Coordinates of C-alpha atoms in Angstrom, one line a residue:
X8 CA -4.6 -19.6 20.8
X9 CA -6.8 -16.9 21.7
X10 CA -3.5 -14.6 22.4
X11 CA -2.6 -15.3 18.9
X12 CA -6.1 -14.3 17.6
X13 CA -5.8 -11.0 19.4
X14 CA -2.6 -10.4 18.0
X15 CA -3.9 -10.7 14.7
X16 CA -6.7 -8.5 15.4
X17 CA -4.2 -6.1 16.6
X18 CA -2.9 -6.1 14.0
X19 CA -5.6 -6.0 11.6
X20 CA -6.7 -3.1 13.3
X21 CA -3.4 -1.0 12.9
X22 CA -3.3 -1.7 9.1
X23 CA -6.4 -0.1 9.0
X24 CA -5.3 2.6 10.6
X25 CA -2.1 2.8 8.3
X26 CA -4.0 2.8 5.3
X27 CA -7.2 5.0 6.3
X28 CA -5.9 8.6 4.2
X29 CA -7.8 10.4 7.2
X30 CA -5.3 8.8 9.6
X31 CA -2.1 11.5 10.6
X32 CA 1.4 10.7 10.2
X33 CA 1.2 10.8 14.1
X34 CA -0.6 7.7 13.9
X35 CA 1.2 5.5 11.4
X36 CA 4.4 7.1 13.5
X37 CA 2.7 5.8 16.7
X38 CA 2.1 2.3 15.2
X39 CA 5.9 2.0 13.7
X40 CA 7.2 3.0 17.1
X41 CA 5.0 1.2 19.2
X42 CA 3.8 -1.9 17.5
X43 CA 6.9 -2.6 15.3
X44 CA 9.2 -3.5 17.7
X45 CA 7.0 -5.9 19.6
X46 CA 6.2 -7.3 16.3
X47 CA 9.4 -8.3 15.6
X48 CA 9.7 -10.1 19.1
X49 CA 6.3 -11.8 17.7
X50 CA 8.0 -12.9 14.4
X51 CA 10.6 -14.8 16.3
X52 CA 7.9 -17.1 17.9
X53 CA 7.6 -20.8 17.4
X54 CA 3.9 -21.0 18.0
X55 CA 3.0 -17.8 15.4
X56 CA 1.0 -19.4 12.3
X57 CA -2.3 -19.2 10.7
X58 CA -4.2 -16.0 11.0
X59 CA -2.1 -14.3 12.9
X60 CA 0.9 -14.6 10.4
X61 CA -1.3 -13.6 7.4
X62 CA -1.9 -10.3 10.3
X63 CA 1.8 -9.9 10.4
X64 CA 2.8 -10.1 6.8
X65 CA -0.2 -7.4 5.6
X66 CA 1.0 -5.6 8.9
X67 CA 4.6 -5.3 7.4
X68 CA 3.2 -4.6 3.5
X69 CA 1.5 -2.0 5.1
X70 CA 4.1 -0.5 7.0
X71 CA 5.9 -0.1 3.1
X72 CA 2.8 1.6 1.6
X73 CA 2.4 4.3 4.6
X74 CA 5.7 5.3 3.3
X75 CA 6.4 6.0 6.9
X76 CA 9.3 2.9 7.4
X77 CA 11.7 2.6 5.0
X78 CA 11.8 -0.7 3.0
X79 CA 15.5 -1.2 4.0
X80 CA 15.3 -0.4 7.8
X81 CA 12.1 -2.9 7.8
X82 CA 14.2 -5.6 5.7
X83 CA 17.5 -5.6 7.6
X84 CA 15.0 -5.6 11.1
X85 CA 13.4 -8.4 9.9
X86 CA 16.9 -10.2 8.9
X87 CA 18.5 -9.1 11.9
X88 CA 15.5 -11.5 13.2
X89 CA 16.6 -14.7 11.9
X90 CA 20.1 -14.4 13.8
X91 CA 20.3 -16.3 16.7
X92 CA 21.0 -14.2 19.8
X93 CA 23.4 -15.2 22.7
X94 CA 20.8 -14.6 25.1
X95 CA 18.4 -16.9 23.6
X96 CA 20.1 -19.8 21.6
X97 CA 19.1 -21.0 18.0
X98 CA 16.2 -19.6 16.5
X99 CA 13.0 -22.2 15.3
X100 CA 13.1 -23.8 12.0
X101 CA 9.0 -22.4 12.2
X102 CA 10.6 -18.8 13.0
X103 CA 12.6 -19.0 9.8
X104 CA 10.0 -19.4 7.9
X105 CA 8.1 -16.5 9.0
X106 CA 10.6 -14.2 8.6
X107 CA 11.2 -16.0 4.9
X108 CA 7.5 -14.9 4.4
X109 CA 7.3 -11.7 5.6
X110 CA 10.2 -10.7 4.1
X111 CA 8.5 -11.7 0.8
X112 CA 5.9 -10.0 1.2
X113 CA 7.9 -6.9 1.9
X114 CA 9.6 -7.1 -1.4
X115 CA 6.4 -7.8 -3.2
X116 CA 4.7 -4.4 -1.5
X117 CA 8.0 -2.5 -2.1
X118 CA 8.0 -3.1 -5.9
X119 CA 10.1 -4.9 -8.9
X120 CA 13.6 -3.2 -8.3
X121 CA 13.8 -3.8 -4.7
X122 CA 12.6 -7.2 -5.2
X123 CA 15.5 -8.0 -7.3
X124 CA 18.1 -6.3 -5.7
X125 CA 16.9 -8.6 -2.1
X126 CA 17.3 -11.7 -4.1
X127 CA 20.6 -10.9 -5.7
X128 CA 22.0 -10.5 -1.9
X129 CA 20.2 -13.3 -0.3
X130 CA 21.8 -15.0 -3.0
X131 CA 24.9 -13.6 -2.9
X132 CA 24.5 -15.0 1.3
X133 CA 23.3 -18.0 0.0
X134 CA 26.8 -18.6 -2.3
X135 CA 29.0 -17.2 0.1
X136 CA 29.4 -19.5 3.5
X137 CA 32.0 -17.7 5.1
X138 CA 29.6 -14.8 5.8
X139 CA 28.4 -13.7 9.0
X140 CA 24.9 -13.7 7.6
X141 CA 25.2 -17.2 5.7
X142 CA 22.2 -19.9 6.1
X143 CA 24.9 -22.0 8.4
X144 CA 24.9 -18.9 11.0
X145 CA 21.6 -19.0 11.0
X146 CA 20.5 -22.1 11.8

């Protein structure tokens, strides 16, 4: 529990920094290399919930609104997510659903037109079974 809270203090604490208009690109570049990655490591946890998720989603809104990640590389990273690895088995049923939330809240911070056009294709996956990316791959 109390790693969790840090985390979302972390976190917190580079969103600020993201959206502070003193802040240099070096800094929202430092938080996108750095902090990204083990972020989406973070996103694939079972235990991740309460504050710390609320941390995570505002963490990935603001990544959108530096305008420093693209809103596709962060939406196929966070996709890539919900695919189980070799390595590691089946992903959990409460990972999913962080992922499912973050993702929305991407597409809500990344405006109407992309927010369509991400749920015409997870639709389009959705219909589809034979996919690679379909809902029965993932789970």
């Amino acid at each position: 529990d109390s790693d969790l809270h840090m985390t979302a203090l972390a976190l917190e604490l580079c969103c600020t920094l993201m959206g502070d208009e003193r802040s240099s690109q070096s800094v929202a570049l430092a938080v996108r290399n750095k902090v990204l990655p083990q972020a989406l490591t973070l996103i694939r946890s079972s235990l991740l919930q309460g504050q710390a998720l609320l941390a995570l989603q505002n963490f990935f809104a603001a990544l959108v609104y530096s305008a420093n990640t693209s809103f596709d590389s962060l939406l196929e990273s966070l996709l890539a997510c919900a695919k189980p690895s070799p390595q590691s088995g089946g992903i959990a049923k409460q990972a999913l659903h962080s992922i499912a939330q973050c993702v929305a809240v991407l597409c809500l911070a990344a405006g109407d037109q992309k927010c369509t056009s991400t749920v015409k294709m997870l639709t389009d996956i959705l219909k589809d079974d034979s996919s690679p990316n379909s809902v029965s791959s993932l789970s």
